[in-house]
Short mmCIF file of C-alpha atoms and ligand atoms in Angstrom, two decimals:
data_model
loop_
_atom_site.label_atom_id
_atom_site.label_comp_id
_atom_site.label_asym_id
_atom_site.label_seq_id
_atom_site.Cartn_x
_atom_site.Cartn_y
_atom_site.Cartn_z
CA MET Z 2 -10.22 153.04 1.23
CA THR Z 3 -13.71 152.00 1.71
CA VAL Z 4 -14.11 148.18 1.25
CA ASP Z 5 -17.35 147.07 0.01
CA PRO Z 6 -18.71 143.61 1.25
CA PRO Z 7 -18.25 140.49 -1.04
CA TRP Z 8 -21.17 138.84 -2.52
CA ALA Z 9 -19.86 135.37 -3.28
CA LEU Z 10 -17.85 132.65 -1.55
CA LEU Z 11 -16.07 129.92 -3.55
CA ALA Z 12 -15.97 127.05 -1.01
CA GLU Z 13 -13.46 124.38 -2.20
CA LEU Z 14 -14.45 121.55 -0.02
CA THR Z 15 -11.81 119.03 -1.16
CA HIS Z 16 -9.06 118.96 -3.95
CA ARG Z 17 -9.76 115.23 -4.34
CA CYS Z 18 -11.28 114.44 -7.73
CA PRO Z 19 -12.25 111.42 -9.73
CA LEU Z 20 -11.18 113.15 -13.05
CA ARG Z 21 -7.73 113.97 -14.20
CA CYS Z 22 -8.35 116.90 -16.71
CA GLY Z 23 -5.20 118.27 -18.16
CA TYR Z 24 -6.83 121.77 -17.97
CA CYS Z 25 -7.27 121.70 -14.18
CA SER Z 26 -6.55 125.21 -12.85
CA ASN Z 27 -6.23 124.14 -9.23
CA PRO Z 28 -2.74 124.48 -7.87
CA VAL Z 29 0.06 121.96 -8.75
CA GLU Z 30 0.39 121.25 -4.97
CA LEU Z 31 -3.13 120.08 -3.78
CA VAL Z 32 -4.42 119.95 -0.24
CA GLY Z 33 -4.63 116.57 1.27
CA ARG Z 34 -7.57 114.93 2.83
CA SER Z 35 -6.09 115.11 6.33
CA THR Z 36 -6.19 118.91 6.50
CA GLU Z 37 -9.69 119.52 5.09
CA LEU Z 38 -12.04 121.68 6.95
CA THR Z 39 -14.73 119.65 8.86
CA ALA Z 40 -18.34 120.29 8.25
CA GLY Z 41 -18.53 122.19 11.59
CA GLU Z 42 -15.78 124.37 10.49
CA TRP Z 43 -17.52 125.03 7.14
CA ALA Z 44 -20.67 126.01 9.14
CA GLY Z 45 -18.82 128.69 10.89
CA VAL Z 46 -17.28 129.90 7.70
CA PHE Z 47 -20.79 130.24 6.26
CA ARG Z 48 -22.06 132.14 9.28
CA GLN Z 49 -19.22 134.56 9.03
CA ALA Z 50 -19.57 134.95 5.31
CA ALA Z 51 -23.32 135.77 5.64
CA ASP Z 52 -22.55 138.34 8.39
CA LEU Z 53 -19.95 139.88 6.00
CA GLY Z 54 -22.50 140.31 3.24
CA VAL Z 55 -22.08 137.18 1.06
CA VAL Z 56 -25.27 135.89 -0.50
CA GLN Z 57 -24.26 132.87 -2.55
CA THR Z 58 -21.68 130.13 -2.12
CA HIS Z 59 -20.41 127.78 -4.86
CA LEU Z 60 -19.60 124.37 -3.33
CA SER Z 61 -16.63 123.33 -5.44
CA GLY Z 62 -13.43 121.22 -5.44
CA GLY Z 63 -12.19 118.95 -6.72
CA GLU Z 64 -15.36 116.98 -6.54
CA PRO Z 65 -17.51 118.03 -3.64
CA LEU Z 66 -19.45 114.79 -4.00
CA LEU Z 67 -16.46 112.94 -2.45
CA ARG Z 68 -17.35 114.65 0.87
CA ARG Z 69 -19.71 112.18 2.65
CA ASP Z 70 -20.82 114.97 4.76
CA LEU Z 71 -21.84 117.18 1.87
CA PRO Z 72 -25.51 117.13 2.95
CA ASP Z 73 -24.35 118.55 6.34
CA ILE Z 74 -22.34 121.26 4.65
CA VAL Z 75 -25.32 122.30 2.39
CA ALA Z 76 -27.60 122.37 5.34
CA ALA Z 77 -25.20 124.69 7.13
CA ALA Z 78 -24.97 127.16 4.17
CA GLU Z 79 -28.83 127.07 4.01
CA ARG Z 80 -29.00 127.83 7.71
CA ALA Z 81 -26.78 130.70 7.18
CA GLY Z 82 -29.01 131.97 4.46
CA LEU Z 83 -26.77 131.49 1.63
CA TYR Z 84 -27.83 130.45 -1.80
CA THR Z 85 -25.96 127.23 -2.74
CA GLN Z 86 -24.75 126.00 -6.10
CA LEU Z 87 -22.97 122.56 -6.36
CA VAL Z 88 -20.14 122.60 -8.89
CA THR Z 89 -19.77 118.92 -9.85
CA SER Z 90 -18.38 116.45 -12.43
CA GLY Z 91 -21.63 114.55 -11.88
CA VAL Z 92 -19.58 111.53 -10.81
CA GLY Z 93 -21.32 110.13 -7.71
CA LEU Z 94 -24.60 112.07 -8.37
CA GLY Z 95 -27.10 109.41 -8.05
CA GLU Z 96 -30.88 109.74 -7.18
CA ARG Z 97 -30.49 109.26 -3.51
CA ARG Z 98 -27.59 111.60 -3.07
CA LEU Z 99 -29.22 114.32 -5.05
CA ASP Z 100 -32.48 113.85 -2.93
CA GLU Z 101 -30.38 114.29 0.18
CA LEU Z 102 -28.81 117.40 -1.05
CA VAL Z 103 -32.21 118.87 -2.18
CA ALA Z 104 -33.62 118.06 1.29
CA ALA Z 105 -30.68 119.80 2.92
CA GLY Z 106 -31.41 122.90 0.92
CA LEU Z 107 -29.39 122.76 -2.31
CA HIS Z 108 -30.46 125.53 -4.90
CA SER Z 109 -28.78 124.85 -8.08
CA VAL Z 110 -26.18 122.72 -9.81
CA GLN Z 111 -23.41 123.35 -12.37
CA LEU Z 112 -22.40 120.25 -14.15
CA SER Z 113 -19.13 120.00 -16.22
CA VAL Z 114 -18.79 117.98 -19.58
CA GLN Z 115 -15.58 117.70 -21.62
CA HIS Z 116 -16.98 116.72 -25.06
CA ALA Z 117 -20.11 115.78 -26.84
CA ASP Z 118 -18.77 112.41 -27.88
CA PRO Z 119 -18.70 110.06 -24.90
CA ASP Z 120 -15.29 108.50 -25.79
CA ALA Z 121 -13.61 111.91 -26.45
CA SER Z 122 -15.20 113.26 -23.09
CA ASP Z 123 -13.76 110.26 -21.15
CA ARG Z 124 -10.38 110.70 -22.86
CA ILE Z 125 -10.17 114.26 -21.97
CA ALA Z 126 -11.31 113.66 -18.31
CA GLY Z 127 -8.82 110.84 -18.08
CA ALA Z 128 -11.47 108.75 -16.53
CA ARG Z 129 -14.80 107.10 -17.59
CA SER Z 130 -17.37 109.63 -16.62
CA PHE Z 131 -19.61 110.63 -19.50
CA ALA Z 132 -22.31 108.14 -18.55
CA ALA Z 133 -22.43 109.37 -15.10
CA LYS Z 134 -22.74 113.03 -16.43
CA GLU Z 135 -25.55 112.03 -18.64
CA ARG Z 136 -27.42 110.53 -15.76
CA ALA Z 137 -26.73 113.53 -13.44
CA ALA Z 138 -28.11 115.88 -15.93
CA ARG Z 139 -31.35 113.81 -16.09
CA LEU Z 140 -31.68 113.90 -12.42
CA ILE Z 141 -31.02 117.54 -12.00
CA ARG Z 142 -33.65 118.31 -14.48
CA ALA Z 143 -36.09 115.99 -12.88
CA ALA Z 144 -35.49 117.66 -9.54
CA GLY Z 145 -36.41 121.04 -11.15
CA LEU Z 146 -33.09 122.61 -10.04
CA PRO Z 147 -31.65 125.55 -12.11
CA PHE Z 148 -29.06 123.70 -14.21
CA GLY Z 149 -25.81 125.09 -15.62
CA LEU Z 150 -23.55 123.25 -17.92
CA ASN Z 151 -19.92 124.19 -17.80
CA ILE Z 152 -17.68 123.28 -20.74
CA VAL Z 153 -13.98 124.26 -20.66
CA LEU Z 154 -12.83 124.98 -24.12
CA HIS Z 155 -9.29 124.13 -25.44
CA ARG Z 156 -7.67 122.84 -28.59
CA THR Z 157 -9.06 119.33 -28.43
CA ASN Z 158 -12.76 120.09 -28.02
CA ILE Z 159 -13.28 123.60 -29.47
CA ASP Z 160 -14.07 122.15 -32.87
CA ALA Z 161 -16.96 120.24 -31.46
CA LEU Z 162 -18.70 123.49 -30.16
CA ASP Z 163 -21.74 122.98 -32.20
CA ASP Z 164 -22.32 119.43 -30.87
CA LEU Z 165 -21.47 120.60 -27.31
CA ILE Z 166 -24.11 123.27 -27.36
CA ALA Z 167 -26.65 120.80 -28.88
CA LEU Z 168 -25.87 118.50 -26.04
CA GLY Z 169 -26.53 121.07 -23.51
CA VAL Z 170 -29.81 121.85 -25.20
CA ALA Z 171 -30.66 118.06 -25.40
CA TRP Z 172 -29.76 117.77 -21.53
CA GLY Z 173 -32.10 120.62 -20.74
CA ALA Z 174 -29.44 123.11 -19.32
CA ASP Z 175 -30.70 126.66 -18.52
CA ARG Z 176 -27.29 128.19 -19.11
CA ILE Z 177 -24.27 126.86 -20.89
CA GLU Z 178 -20.93 128.44 -19.90
CA LEU Z 179 -18.29 128.17 -22.59
CA ALA Z 180 -15.18 128.80 -20.61
CA HIS Z 181 -11.85 129.17 -22.43
CA THR Z 182 -9.08 127.53 -20.39
CA GLN Z 183 -7.53 129.53 -17.72
CA PHE Z 184 -3.81 128.83 -17.70
CA HIS Z 185 -3.38 128.51 -13.80
CA GLY Z 186 -1.94 125.72 -11.70
CA TRP Z 187 -1.86 122.48 -13.43
CA ALA Z 188 -3.11 123.97 -16.79
CA LEU Z 189 -0.18 126.20 -17.19
CA ARG Z 190 1.95 123.20 -17.63
CA ASN Z 191 -0.14 122.19 -20.65
CA ARG Z 192 -0.61 125.69 -22.15
CA ALA Z 193 1.13 124.98 -25.48
CA THR Z 194 -1.16 121.93 -26.12
CA LEU Z 195 -4.32 123.33 -24.82
CA LEU Z 196 -4.22 126.71 -26.44
CA PRO Z 197 -6.41 126.72 -29.63
CA THR Z 198 -5.49 128.49 -32.83
CA ARG Z 199 -6.96 131.77 -33.93
CA ASN Z 200 -8.78 130.08 -36.63
CA GLN Z 201 -10.39 127.53 -34.20
CA VAL Z 202 -11.54 130.50 -32.10
CA ASP Z 203 -12.91 132.38 -35.06
CA ARG Z 204 -14.95 129.25 -36.22
CA ALA Z 205 -16.23 128.78 -32.57
CA ARG Z 206 -17.51 132.32 -32.66
CA THR Z 207 -19.27 131.79 -35.89
CA THR Z 208 -21.01 128.87 -34.31
CA LEU Z 209 -21.88 130.80 -31.14
CA THR Z 210 -23.52 133.54 -33.24
CA ARG Z 211 -25.60 130.99 -35.21
CA TRP Z 212 -26.89 129.51 -32.01
CA ARG Z 213 -27.57 132.86 -30.38
CA GLU Z 214 -29.58 133.94 -33.44
CA ARG Z 215 -31.78 130.83 -33.60
CA PRO Z 216 -35.50 131.78 -32.93
CA GLY Z 217 -37.35 130.07 -30.04
CA PRO Z 218 -36.37 129.22 -26.50
CA ALA Z 219 -32.72 128.55 -25.87
CA PRO Z 220 -30.34 128.18 -22.91
CA GLU Z 221 -28.42 131.23 -22.12
CA LEU Z 222 -24.97 130.95 -23.74
CA ILE Z 223 -22.10 132.56 -21.76
CA TRP Z 224 -18.88 132.99 -23.68
CA VAL Z 225 -15.87 133.61 -21.37
CA THR Z 226 -13.33 135.69 -23.38
CA PRO Z 227 -10.19 133.79 -24.74
CA ASP Z 228 -7.84 136.36 -23.30
CA HIS Z 229 -4.76 134.86 -25.10
CA ILE Z 230 -6.41 135.06 -28.42
CA ASP Z 231 -8.20 138.35 -28.20
CA GLY Z 232 -5.38 140.26 -26.75
CA VAL Z 233 -7.48 141.77 -24.03
CA ALA Z 234 -7.15 141.45 -20.20
CA LYS Z 235 -9.99 139.77 -18.24
CA PRO Z 236 -11.37 141.62 -15.42
CA CYS Z 237 -10.28 138.85 -13.34
CA MET Z 238 -12.60 138.14 -10.26
CA GLY Z 239 -14.12 141.52 -10.94
CA GLY Z 240 -11.06 142.93 -9.32
CA TRP Z 241 -8.78 141.82 -6.45
CA GLY Z 242 -10.69 141.57 -3.21
CA ALA Z 243 -13.63 143.28 -4.74
CA LEU Z 244 -16.49 140.76 -5.15
CA SER Z 245 -15.58 137.31 -3.87
CA LEU Z 246 -13.30 135.32 -1.74
CA THR Z 247 -12.22 131.66 -2.04
CA VAL Z 248 -11.78 129.36 0.94
CA ALA Z 249 -9.40 126.43 0.06
CA PRO Z 250 -10.00 122.94 1.48
CA ASP Z 251 -7.57 123.50 4.39
CA GLY Z 252 -9.19 126.92 5.37
CA THR Z 253 -6.71 129.13 3.57
CA VAL Z 254 -8.61 132.24 2.28
CA LEU Z 255 -7.51 133.80 -1.02
CA PRO Z 256 -8.87 136.52 -3.21
CA CYS Z 257 -8.91 134.21 -6.21
CA PRO Z 258 -8.48 130.28 -6.40
CA ALA Z 259 -5.04 130.66 -8.04
CA ALA Z 260 -3.47 133.26 -5.72
CA ALA Z 261 -1.74 130.58 -3.42
CA ALA Z 262 1.00 130.65 -6.09
CA LEU Z 263 1.83 134.35 -5.52
CA PRO Z 264 4.89 135.05 -3.37
CA GLY Z 265 4.73 136.96 -0.16
CA LEU Z 266 0.97 136.96 0.16
CA ASP Z 267 1.04 135.20 3.46
CA PRO Z 268 -2.65 134.10 3.00
CA PRO Z 269 -4.68 133.95 6.19
CA ASN Z 270 -6.74 131.00 7.47
CA VAL Z 271 -10.27 130.78 8.88
CA ARG Z 272 -8.78 128.60 11.59
CA ASP Z 273 -6.79 131.57 12.91
CA ARG Z 274 -8.75 134.62 11.77
CA GLN Z 275 -12.24 135.83 11.43
CA LEU Z 276 -13.51 136.45 7.82
CA ASP Z 277 -14.31 139.87 8.40
CA TRP Z 278 -10.78 140.66 9.38
CA ILE Z 279 -9.44 138.63 6.42
CA TRP Z 280 -11.62 140.48 4.01
CA ARG Z 281 -10.96 144.09 5.35
CA GLU Z 282 -7.68 144.02 6.99
CA SER Z 283 -5.44 141.16 5.74
CA ARG Z 284 -2.33 141.85 3.59
CA ALA Z 285 -3.46 139.24 1.11
CA PHE Z 286 -6.70 140.98 0.29
CA ASN Z 287 -5.22 144.45 0.10
CA ALA Z 288 -2.20 143.58 -1.92
CA TYR Z 289 -3.95 144.43 -5.35
CA ARG Z 290 -7.12 146.08 -4.19
CA GLY Z 291 -8.01 149.23 -5.95
CA ASP Z 292 -5.55 150.79 -8.37
CA SER Z 293 -2.67 152.29 -6.22
CA TRP Z 294 -0.44 149.29 -6.88
CA MET Z 295 -0.82 149.68 -10.69
CA ARG Z 296 2.04 150.77 -12.89
CA ASP Z 297 1.99 152.02 -16.44
CA PRO Z 298 0.41 151.29 -18.81
CA CYS Z 299 -2.51 150.35 -16.58
CA ARG Z 300 -2.18 153.40 -14.29
CA SER Z 301 -2.76 155.85 -17.36
CA CYS Z 302 -5.16 153.63 -19.23
CA GLY Z 303 -8.90 154.22 -19.35
CA LEU Z 304 -9.56 150.50 -19.42
CA SER Z 305 -8.09 149.69 -16.14
CA SER Z 306 -11.40 150.85 -14.42
CA THR Z 307 -13.09 147.96 -16.05
CA ASP Z 308 -10.25 145.21 -16.52
CA HIS Z 309 -8.54 146.03 -13.25
CA GLY Z 310 -5.27 145.49 -15.00
CA GLY Z 311 -6.19 141.86 -15.74
CA CYS Z 312 -5.08 138.87 -13.71
CA ARG Z 313 -2.43 139.14 -11.10
CA CYS Z 314 -1.79 135.35 -11.08
CA GLN Z 315 -1.24 135.36 -14.82
CA ALA Z 316 1.09 138.45 -14.66
CA PHE Z 317 3.15 136.64 -12.08
CA ALA Z 318 3.09 133.20 -13.81
CA LEU Z 319 4.45 134.78 -17.08
CA THR Z 320 6.59 137.73 -15.83
CA GLY Z 321 7.59 136.87 -12.39
CA ASP Z 322 6.03 140.07 -11.17
CA ALA Z 323 2.38 140.25 -10.05
CA THR Z 324 2.40 144.12 -10.41
CA ARG Z 325 2.97 144.09 -14.02
CA THR Z 326 0.11 144.57 -16.67
CA ASP Z 327 -1.39 141.17 -17.49
CA PRO Z 328 0.57 140.13 -20.66
CA ALA Z 329 -2.67 139.03 -22.25
CA CYS Z 330 -3.37 142.77 -22.75
CA ARG Z 331 -2.09 143.91 -26.29
CA LEU Z 332 -0.92 147.10 -24.56
CA SER Z 333 1.40 145.26 -22.05
CA PRO Z 334 5.14 145.54 -22.69
CA ASP Z 335 5.09 141.70 -21.98
CA HIS Z 336 2.50 140.97 -24.64
CA ALA Z 337 4.79 139.18 -26.90
CA LEU Z 338 5.02 136.40 -24.38
CA ILE Z 339 1.52 135.45 -25.35
CA ARG Z 340 1.42 136.67 -28.96
CA ASP Z 341 4.40 134.63 -29.93
CA LEU Z 342 2.86 131.48 -28.48
CA VAL Z 343 -0.47 132.04 -30.02
CA ASP Z 344 1.15 132.79 -33.48
CA SER Z 345 3.81 130.00 -33.34
CA PRO Z 346 3.16 127.33 -35.91
CA ARG Z 347 1.86 124.29 -34.31
CA PRO Z 348 1.46 120.70 -35.55
CA ALA Z 349 -2.12 119.80 -36.91
CA ALA Z 350 -2.13 116.58 -34.89
CA THR Z 351 -4.30 116.28 -31.75
CA PRO Z 352 -1.90 117.35 -28.91
CA VAL Z 353 -1.33 115.31 -25.87
CA HIS Z 354 -1.39 116.85 -22.53
CA ALA Z 355 -0.19 115.76 -19.11
CA TYR Z 356 -3.16 114.41 -16.98
CA ARG Z 357 -3.81 115.98 -13.64
CA GLU Z 358 -2.20 114.14 -10.67
CA GLY Z 359 -4.48 113.61 -7.73
CA ALA Z 360 -4.66 115.12 -4.27
CA PRO Z 361 -2.74 113.18 -1.63
FE1 LIG D 11 -5.67 135.32 -9.40
FE2 LIG D 11 -6.69 136.14 -11.81
S1 LIG D 11 -6.56 134.10 -11.04
S2 LIG D 11 -6.09 137.33 -10.06
#
C-alpha cells in the first residue's frame, strides 16, 4: 500500500499543566518531566518531520509555556521550515515571553478558554486563569499573530455558547473552535458528568446558526461534531496514519494523542528510530491504516471512505476491541453503549467532575 506523507506534527512538549480541567483528554498516566525530550532532541524531530513532508507543527502539552527552552524549540522548528502554532492555556504568556517566541519565529497561537464568566472559567479549569487568558488574548492580538480560540464544550458551559462566542469576538479571535469534549484519557472518567443533553446541543446549534447568519465581518466558527449526540462516527485524525503524527513528551510517536492506551501497539520512540521508518514501516502506524482491518458494518458501508470507521481509541475504550466500528456510529452493533448513556435521565443540577491530576 502506498503511504502518503503526513502534513502535521503534534509536538507534546510536556504533560505538565497549571490547569486541572476534568475534560483533559491526555492519558491518565502522564509522562514525567525527567523523561521529556530536550530542545536538541526536538530539533532533530523537526528536521526529520520536515524531510518526511510535514509542513506545520502544533506545539502543545500540557502547557508548553512551562518549558523554559520554548524559544529554542520554536527556533528549531522555524529552522526546519515548519509553520508553528502554540497551543496554550495563556497562563505564563506575558509580553516578554511572547516577544521572545515571535523573535524565534512563532507563527500563530491557539488559546483556550473554559467559560465567558471569569469565576466559572476558573472553576472549570480548577485554577485561577481567566485573567491570564484575557491578557494573553490582548498580547496575541497586539502582536498581529493569527489567533484561534479553542473552547471545549461540555454540560457545564454549553448553555453559555452565546456569551462564549461574544467573548471570542471581543478578544479579536480570527477563528473560534467549538470542540465537543473528546472522551479519551482523563475525560473518559468524567463522561457521565461532562456529556451534554440532546436539548442542550440543539439549543447550541441554534445559537451557532444565529451567529453564522449575522451580517458583517466575524470570526470563523468551527463546530466539531458531538459524535455521542449525533450518532455519527468522526473521521478521527483524518484516518489512522494518514495525515498527522503525535510525538509525546518522552519521544513516543503515536498516530493520535490517545493511542498510548491501545494494547499491543508497541509504539516506537524517536530516541530509537527515525521518523521516516516510524511513519512508513512501524507496526503502530500500520495497525489501522487503510481499510483492510475493518469489519462489518464498516467494511460494506459507503461512509467508511470518509469516516474511516471512526475512532479506534473510542472503539477500544468502550468495547475492548479497537477493530470494532466506533460505537458513536448509529450503525454500530455497539451503539446502545452510547445511546443509552445519552438518553438516560440525568439530574438537572450542575454536575461535579473529577479534576485532572498533574504530571509527576
Ligand atoms: Fe485515537 Fe481517535 S483518538 S483514533
